[in-house]
XYZ file of C-alpha atoms in Angstrom:
155
model
C -44.813 -232.418 76.003
C -46.806 -231.246 72.474
C -46.055 -227.515 73.551
C -44.078 -224.957 71.563
C -41.886 -223.115 73.954
C -40.710 -219.828 73.035
C -37.975 -216.827 74.278
C -37.032 -213.467 74.304
C -33.291 -212.094 75.483
C -31.274 -209.191 75.372
C -29.183 -210.599 73.739
C -30.191 -214.310 71.402
C -29.608 -217.387 71.818
C -29.436 -220.672 70.829
C -31.460 -223.366 72.853
C -31.984 -226.343 71.746
C -36.080 -227.233 71.441
C -37.036 -223.641 72.074
C -37.758 -220.360 69.497
C -35.787 -217.717 70.659
C -35.752 -214.555 70.412
C -34.294 -210.953 70.743
C -34.691 -206.911 69.628
C -37.530 -205.278 69.456
C -39.190 -206.151 66.436
C -38.171 -210.506 67.471
C -40.848 -209.349 70.815
C -43.247 -208.486 68.746
C -43.043 -211.732 66.664
C -42.908 -213.997 70.141
C -45.756 -212.048 71.298
C -47.494 -212.820 68.283
C -47.292 -217.165 68.836
C -48.331 -217.063 73.074
C -50.798 -218.487 74.951
C -48.841 -217.915 78.226
C -46.495 -215.445 78.991
C -44.065 -216.087 81.453
C -42.198 -213.280 82.597
C -38.777 -213.536 84.334
C -36.953 -210.428 83.210
C -35.521 -208.039 86.403
C -35.741 -204.575 86.507
C -33.584 -202.361 84.237
C -34.085 -199.009 82.106
C -34.399 -201.429 78.582
C -37.655 -203.539 81.052
C -39.232 -200.942 82.858
C -42.888 -200.795 81.435
C -41.636 -203.630 78.729
C -45.655 -205.118 80.049
C -47.524 -202.073 79.125
C -50.828 -202.025 76.894
C -49.322 -201.959 74.124
C -47.214 -205.069 74.364
C -49.895 -208.377 75.907
C -52.028 -206.092 73.447
C -50.363 -207.998 71.207
C -50.275 -211.799 72.892
C -53.589 -214.381 71.374
C -56.658 -213.516 72.563
C -57.510 -215.273 75.847
C -53.877 -215.798 76.388
C -52.772 -215.608 79.942
C -49.619 -213.784 81.711
C -47.266 -214.683 84.490
C -45.402 -212.066 86.199
C -42.179 -213.998 88.377
C -40.100 -211.525 87.151
C -39.435 -207.812 88.611
C -42.853 -206.200 89.314
C -41.959 -203.004 87.357
C -42.029 -204.759 83.874
C -45.588 -204.717 84.105
C -47.944 -202.079 83.959
C -50.445 -202.177 86.273
C -53.771 -200.489 84.928
C -52.866 -201.629 81.322
C -53.265 -205.689 82.802
C -56.216 -204.877 84.622
C -57.278 -203.228 81.221
C -56.569 -205.936 78.589
C -58.095 -208.808 81.972
C -61.994 -206.500 81.642
C -61.653 -206.113 77.718
C -61.464 -209.372 77.400
C -58.001 -210.118 75.618
C -56.384 -211.896 78.107
C -57.653 -214.772 79.809
C -56.086 -214.426 83.160
C -53.100 -213.491 85.301
C -50.746 -215.139 88.543
C -48.440 -212.516 89.967
C -46.378 -213.781 91.854
C -44.118 -209.747 91.902
C -45.262 -205.950 92.115
C -44.905 -202.360 91.441
C -45.348 -202.030 95.495
C -44.213 -205.082 97.956
C -45.420 -205.792 99.655
C -48.838 -205.411 97.641
C -51.114 -202.980 99.317
C -54.522 -204.522 100.892
C -56.593 -201.831 98.941
C -55.057 -202.815 95.570
C -57.326 -203.653 92.432
C -55.358 -207.165 92.249
C -56.591 -208.459 94.980
C -60.001 -208.384 93.919
C -59.721 -209.123 90.717
C -61.691 -212.213 89.583
C -59.152 -212.118 86.768
C -55.641 -212.116 88.550
C -54.607 -215.457 90.769
C -51.973 -213.853 93.683
C -49.137 -215.757 94.646
C -46.188 -215.498 97.589
C -43.061 -214.501 96.330
C -41.199 -216.907 98.909
C -40.993 -220.078 95.954
C -37.252 -221.092 97.842
C -35.288 -220.459 100.622
C -31.622 -220.683 100.836
C -30.572 -223.788 101.968
C -26.919 -223.872 104.446
C -25.715 -226.670 102.987
C -25.357 -225.353 98.941
C -24.201 -221.634 100.182
C -21.900 -222.424 102.013
C -20.612 -224.925 99.053
C -20.857 -221.901 96.932
C -19.451 -219.776 99.037
C -16.131 -221.921 99.514
C -15.679 -222.851 95.497
C -16.126 -218.555 95.401
C -13.227 -218.027 97.360
C -11.622 -220.799 95.707
C -11.175 -219.006 92.971
C -10.496 -215.922 94.251
C -7.549 -216.846 95.726
C -6.370 -218.874 92.575
C -7.401 -215.660 90.046
C -10.507 -218.029 88.392
C -12.894 -215.753 87.370
C -16.390 -215.612 90.039
C -19.401 -218.266 90.019
C -22.520 -215.965 89.836
C -21.839 -212.653 89.312
C -24.116 -209.354 88.172
C -23.627 -207.880 85.765
C -23.463 -203.718 86.950
C -23.774 -203.374 83.642
C -26.774 -204.338 82.698
C -28.217 -204.494 86.419
C -28.421 -207.979 86.746
């Protein structure tokens, strides 16, 4: 497609066509190469406030931040500072620390922030029924269930 894709996660992964990074050093290395940062991280003790002033300030000047993960991973005031000082060119936010986003929140009137509604999909009854039935079959036959939450890691 003409652009490089990189990803960062708790554990190192190998995905064809994607430069994969893990741990703190990996995050720093990935961030310094990034033009568009798309945050999909869950809210855990390890990710809360991860995108504070120090992390996005390592992005290339003029980079753009998209947050569709969890609002608690991004420090609001730090994002505003990086937008106002020109380091970041803009941000698209779908999730917030407080939801719904208060009507007087500074994000609402910032000219470099696009706010999107947090309703990217709906549950389709037929699809959900198939998944529930499949997990029921797995449960009664002693097989591992699909789509489990890892309670140890919080997602």
